[in-house]
CSV table of C-alpha atoms in Angstrom, one decimal:
chain,number,residue,atom,x,y,z
E,78,UNK,CA,0.0,0.0,0.0
E,79,UNK,CA,2.8,2.4,0.9
E,80,UNK,CA,4.6,1.5,-2.3
E,81,UNK,CA,1.5,2.3,-4.4
E,82,UNK,CA,1.2,5.7,-2.8
E,83,UNK,CA,4.9,6.3,-3.1
E,84,UNK,CA,4.6,5.5,-6.8
E,85,UNK,CA,1.6,7.9,-7.1
E,86,UNK,CA,3.5,10.8,-5.4
E,87,UNK,CA,6.5,10.2,-7.6
E,88,UNK,CA,4.3,10.2,-10.7
E,89,UNK,CA,2.8,13.6,-9.6
E,90,UNK,CA,6.2,15.1,-9.0
E,91,UNK,CA,7.6,13.8,-12.3
E,92,UNK,CA,4.6,15.2,-14.3
E,93,UNK,CA,4.9,18.5,-12.5
E,94,UNK,CA,8.6,18.8,-13.3
E,95,UNK,CA,7.9,18.0,-16.9
E,96,UNK,CA,5.2,20.6,-17.1
E,97,UNK,CA,7.7,23.2,-15.6
E,98,UNK,CA,10.1,22.3,-18.4
E,99,UNK,CA,7.5,22.7,-21.0
E,100,UNK,CA,6.6,26.1,-19.6
E,101,UNK,CA,10.2,27.2,-19.8
E,102,UNK,CA,10.4,26.0,-23.4
E,103,UNK,CA,7.4,28.2,-24.1
E,104,UNK,CA,8.9,31.2,-22.4
E,105,UNK,CA,12.1,30.8,-24.4
E,106,UNK,CA,10.6,30.1,-27.8
E,107,UNK,CA,7.3,32.0,-28.1
E,108,UNK,CA,7.4,35.3,-30.0
E,109,UNK,CA,5.9,38.1,-27.9
E,110,UNK,CA,5.3,39.0,-24.2
E,111,UNK,CA,1.6,38.0,-24.2
E,112,UNK,CA,2.2,34.4,-25.5
E,113,UNK,CA,5.2,34.0,-23.2
E,114,UNK,CA,3.0,35.1,-20.3
E,115,UNK,CA,0.4,32.7,-21.3
E,116,UNK,CA,2.9,29.8,-21.2
E,117,UNK,CA,4.5,30.9,-18.0
E,118,UNK,CA,1.4,31.6,-15.9
E,119,UNK,CA,-0.6,28.5,-17.0
E,120,UNK,CA,1.8,25.5,-17.2
E,121,UNK,CA,4.1,26.7,-14.4
E,122,UNK,CA,1.2,27.0,-12.1
E,123,UNK,CA,-0.2,23.5,-12.9
E,124,UNK,CA,3.3,22.0,-12.7
E,125,UNK,CA,4.0,23.5,-9.2
E,126,UNK,CA,0.6,22.5,-8.0
E,127,UNK,CA,1.2,18.9,-9.1
E,128,UNK,CA,4.6,18.9,-7.4
E,129,UNK,CA,3.1,20.2,-4.2
E,130,UNK,CA,0.4,17.6,-4.3
E,131,UNK,CA,3.0,14.9,-4.7
E,132,UNK,CA,4.9,16.3,-1.8
E,133,UNK,CA,1.8,16.3,0.4
E,134,UNK,CA,1.0,12.7,-0.5
E,135,UNK,CA,4.7,11.7,0.3
E,136,UNK,CA,4.7,13.3,3.7
E,137,UNK,CA,1.3,12.0,4.6
E,138,UNK,CA,2.2,8.4,3.7
E,139,UNK,CA,5.8,8.2,4.7
E,140,UNK,CA,5.9,10.2,7.9
E,141,UNK,CA,2.1,10.1,8.7
E,142,UNK,CA,2.2,13.9,8.9
E,143,UNK,CA,-0.8,15.9,7.6
E,144,UNK,CA,0.9,19.1,6.5
E,145,UNK,CA,-1.7,21.8,6.1
E,146,UNK,CA,0.9,24.3,4.9
E,147,UNK,CA,1.2,22.5,1.6
E,148,UNK,CA,-2.5,22.6,1.1
E,149,UNK,CA,-2.5,26.3,1.9
E,150,UNK,CA,0.4,26.7,-0.6
E,151,UNK,CA,-1.5,24.9,-3.3
E,152,UNK,CA,-4.6,27.0,-2.8
E,153,UNK,CA,-2.6,30.2,-2.6
E,154,UNK,CA,-0.6,29.5,-5.8
E,155,UNK,CA,-3.8,28.5,-7.6
E,156,UNK,CA,-5.4,31.8,-6.6
E,157,UNK,CA,-2.6,34.3,-7.0
E,158,UNK,CA,-0.6,33.1,-10.0
E,159,UNK,CA,-3.3,33.8,-12.7
E,160,UNK,CA,-3.9,37.2,-11.1
E,161,UNK,CA,-0.2,38.0,-11.3
E,162,UNK,CA,-0.2,37.0,-14.9
E,163,UNK,CA,-3.2,39.1,-15.7
E,164,UNK,CA,-1.7,42.2,-13.9
E,165,UNK,CA,1.6,42.0,-15.7
E,166,UNK,CA,0.0,41.4,-19.1
E,167,UNK,CA,-2.3,44.4,-18.6
E,168,UNK,CA,0.7,46.5,-17.5
E,169,UNK,CA,2.5,45.4,-20.6
E,170,UNK,CA,-0.4,46.4,-22.9
E,171,UNK,CA,-0.9,49.8,-21.2
E,172,UNK,CA,2.8,50.6,-21.3
E,173,UNK,CA,2.8,50.1,-25.0
E,174,UNK,CA,4.5,46.7,-25.7
E,175,UNK,CA,3.7,45.7,-29.3
E,176,UNK,CA,2.0,42.4,-30.2
E,177,UNK,CA,3.7,39.9,-32.5
E,178,UNK,CA,3.7,41.4,-36.0
E,179,UNK,CA,1.9,38.3,-37.4
E,180,UNK,CA,-1.0,38.5,-34.9
E,181,UNK,CA,-4.3,39.3,-36.7
E,182,UNK,CA,-6.7,40.6,-34.0
E,183,UNK,CA,-6.6,43.1,-31.2
E,184,UNK,CA,-10.0,43.5,-29.6
E,185,UNK,CA,-8.6,45.4,-26.6
E,186,UNK,CA,-7.3,48.2,-28.8
E,187,UNK,CA,-10.8,48.8,-30.3
E,188,UNK,CA,-12.4,48.7,-26.8
E,189,UNK,CA,-9.9,51.2,-25.4
E,190,UNK,CA,-10.5,53.5,-28.4
E,191,UNK,CA,-14.3,53.3,-28.0
E,192,UNK,CA,-14.0,54.1,-24.3
E,193,UNK,CA,-11.8,57.1,-24.9
E,194,UNK,CA,-14.1,58.5,-27.6
E,195,UNK,CA,-17.0,58.1,-25.2
E,196,UNK,CA,-15.1,60.0,-22.5
E,197,UNK,CA,-14.3,62.7,-25.0
E,198,UNK,CA,-18.0,63.1,-26.1
E,199,UNK,CA,-19.1,63.4,-22.5
E,200,UNK,CA,-16.5,66.1,-21.7
E,201,UNK,CA,-17.7,68.3,-24.6
Y,1200,UNK,CA,14.0,4.2,-7.6
Y,1201,UNK,CA,12.1,7.0,-5.8
Y,1202,UNK,CA,15.4,8.9,-5.3
Y,1203,UNK,CA,16.2,8.6,-9.0
Y,1204,UNK,CA,12.8,10.0,-9.9
Y,1205,UNK,CA,13.3,12.9,-7.4
Y,1206,UNK,CA,16.7,13.7,-8.9
Y,1207,UNK,CA,15.3,13.5,-12.4
Y,1208,UNK,CA,12.6,16.0,-11.6
Y,1209,UNK,CA,15.2,18.3,-9.9
Y,1210,UNK,CA,17.1,18.1,-13.2
Y,1211,UNK,CA,14.0,19.1,-15.2
Y,1212,UNK,CA,13.3,22.0,-12.9
Y,1213,UNK,CA,16.9,23.2,-13.1
Y,1214,UNK,CA,16.8,23.1,-16.9
Y,1215,UNK,CA,13.6,25.1,-16.9
Y,1216,UNK,CA,15.2,27.7,-14.6
Y,1217,UNK,CA,18.1,28.0,-17.0
Y,1218,UNK,CA,15.6,28.8,-19.8
Y,1219,UNK,CA,13.9,31.4,-17.6
Y,1220,UNK,CA,17.2,33.0,-16.7
Y,1221,UNK,CA,17.9,33.2,-20.5
Y,1222,UNK,CA,14.7,35.1,-20.9
Y,1223,UNK,CA,15.5,37.2,-17.9
Y,1224,UNK,CA,18.8,38.4,-19.4
Y,1225,UNK,CA,17.7,38.7,-23.0
Y,1226,UNK,CA,14.1,39.7,-22.7
Y,1227,UNK,CA,13.5,42.7,-25.0
Y,1228,UNK,CA,11.0,44.5,-22.8
Y,1229,UNK,CA,10.6,45.0,-19.0
Y,1230,UNK,CA,7.4,42.9,-18.7
Y,1231,UNK,CA,9.2,40.0,-20.2
Y,1232,UNK,CA,11.7,40.1,-17.4
Y,1233,UNK,CA,9.0,40.4,-14.8
Y,1234,UNK,CA,7.2,37.4,-16.2
Y,1235,UNK,CA,10.5,35.4,-16.1
Y,1236,UNK,CA,11.1,36.5,-12.5
Y,1237,UNK,CA,7.7,35.4,-11.4
Y,1238,UNK,CA,8.1,32.0,-13.0
Y,1239,UNK,CA,11.6,31.7,-11.4
Y,1240,UNK,CA,9.9,32.3,-8.0
Y,1241,UNK,CA,7.3,29.7,-8.7
Y,1242,UNK,CA,10.0,27.2,-9.8
Y,1243,UNK,CA,11.9,27.9,-6.6
Y,1244,UNK,CA,8.8,26.7,-4.6
Y,1245,UNK,CA,9.0,23.4,-6.6
Y,1246,UNK,CA,12.7,23.0,-5.9
Y,1247,UNK,CA,12.2,23.5,-2.2
Y,1248,UNK,CA,9.4,20.9,-2.1
Y,1249,UNK,CA,11.6,18.3,-3.9
Y,1250,UNK,CA,14.7,19.1,-1.8
Y,1251,UNK,CA,12.7,18.6,1.4
Y,1252,UNK,CA,11.5,15.2,0.1
Y,1253,UNK,CA,15.2,14.2,-0.6
Y,1254,UNK,CA,16.3,15.4,2.8
Y,1255,UNK,CA,13.2,13.7,4.4
Y,1256,UNK,CA,12.4,16.6,6.6
Y,1257,UNK,CA,9.2,18.8,6.8
Y,1258,UNK,CA,11.0,21.8,8.3
Y,1259,UNK,CA,11.3,23.7,5.1
Y,1260,UNK,CA,7.6,23.6,4.1
Y,1261,UNK,CA,6.9,27.1,5.6
Y,1262,UNK,CA,9.3,28.5,3.0
Y,1263,UNK,CA,6.9,27.3,0.3
Y,1264,UNK,CA,4.2,29.6,1.5
Y,1265,UNK,CA,6.6,32.4,2.1
Y,1266,UNK,CA,8.1,32.4,-1.4
Y,1267,UNK,CA,4.7,32.2,-3.0
Y,1268,UNK,CA,3.5,35.2,-1.1
Y,1269,UNK,CA,6.7,37.2,-1.8
Y,1270,UNK,CA,6.7,36.4,-5.5
Y,1271,UNK,CA,3.0,37.5,-5.8
Y,1272,UNK,CA,3.7,40.8,-4.0
Y,1273,UNK,CA,6.7,41.5,-6.1
Y,1274,UNK,CA,4.9,40.9,-9.3
Y,1275,UNK,CA,2.0,43.1,-8.3
Y,1276,UNK,CA,4.3,45.9,-7.2
Y,1277,UNK,CA,6.2,45.7,-10.5
Y,1278,UNK,CA,3.1,45.8,-12.6
Y,1279,UNK,CA,1.6,48.8,-10.7
Y,1280,UNK,CA,4.9,50.6,-11.2
Y,1281,UNK,CA,4.9,49.9,-14.9
Y,1282,UNK,CA,1.3,50.9,-15.4
Y,1283,UNK,CA,1.0,54.0,-13.2
Y,1284,UNK,CA,4.5,55.1,-12.3
Y,1285,UNK,CA,3.9,54.8,-8.6
Y,1286,UNK,CA,3.4,51.8,-6.4
Y,1287,UNK,CA,1.6,53.3,-3.4
Y,1288,UNK,CA,-0.6,56.2,-4.5
Y,1289,UNK,CA,-1.5,58.9,-2.0
Y,1290,UNK,CA,-5.1,60.2,-2.2
Y,1291,UNK,CA,-4.2,63.9,-1.7
Y,1292,UNK,CA,-2.4,64.6,-4.9
Y,1293,UNK,CA,-5.3,63.5,-7.1
């Protein structure tokens, strides 16, 4: 029984490390800051959550130690990492970082333009 | 067997940190570097978890929460600085 759970926690940790590696390949190879942010904030989050889940299972089985800090860490990373990705992506857009030159659609630009023209009409 | 798996995953995470450090040095814009730093902090959490399994101790598990919180606060501060020019606004100079 302990061997089975040890195998499960090893599998979780290996999958998480592989996902982190995939995220790093995305960060190195993708063309602009938005796609890189997409890779980093999604797969790195999932990889680290999987690694922490494997660690939790290992300590619960091997040392019979229910560690609530790892659960808190999983929840905290799951909540905050997409928020951090959103904030830095919005800061990049508002500080004028260009999209990849082959991207075809920019809905946010149109929305920002419409909002500014509405503000200008109201001020007149 | 289990130790081999742990060292293999440590190797994977070290390689991914090398890629992120490449992006941190080369990144053409400042938000690129902030994204890379955030991902480095997240990977550091994973390294601490695996090292505490290898050392068979649960004494380092507070550090996981601590680094998660610090990485989040740092990223929020950087993005507020990039967007508005200040990190903590005061209400009086509006």
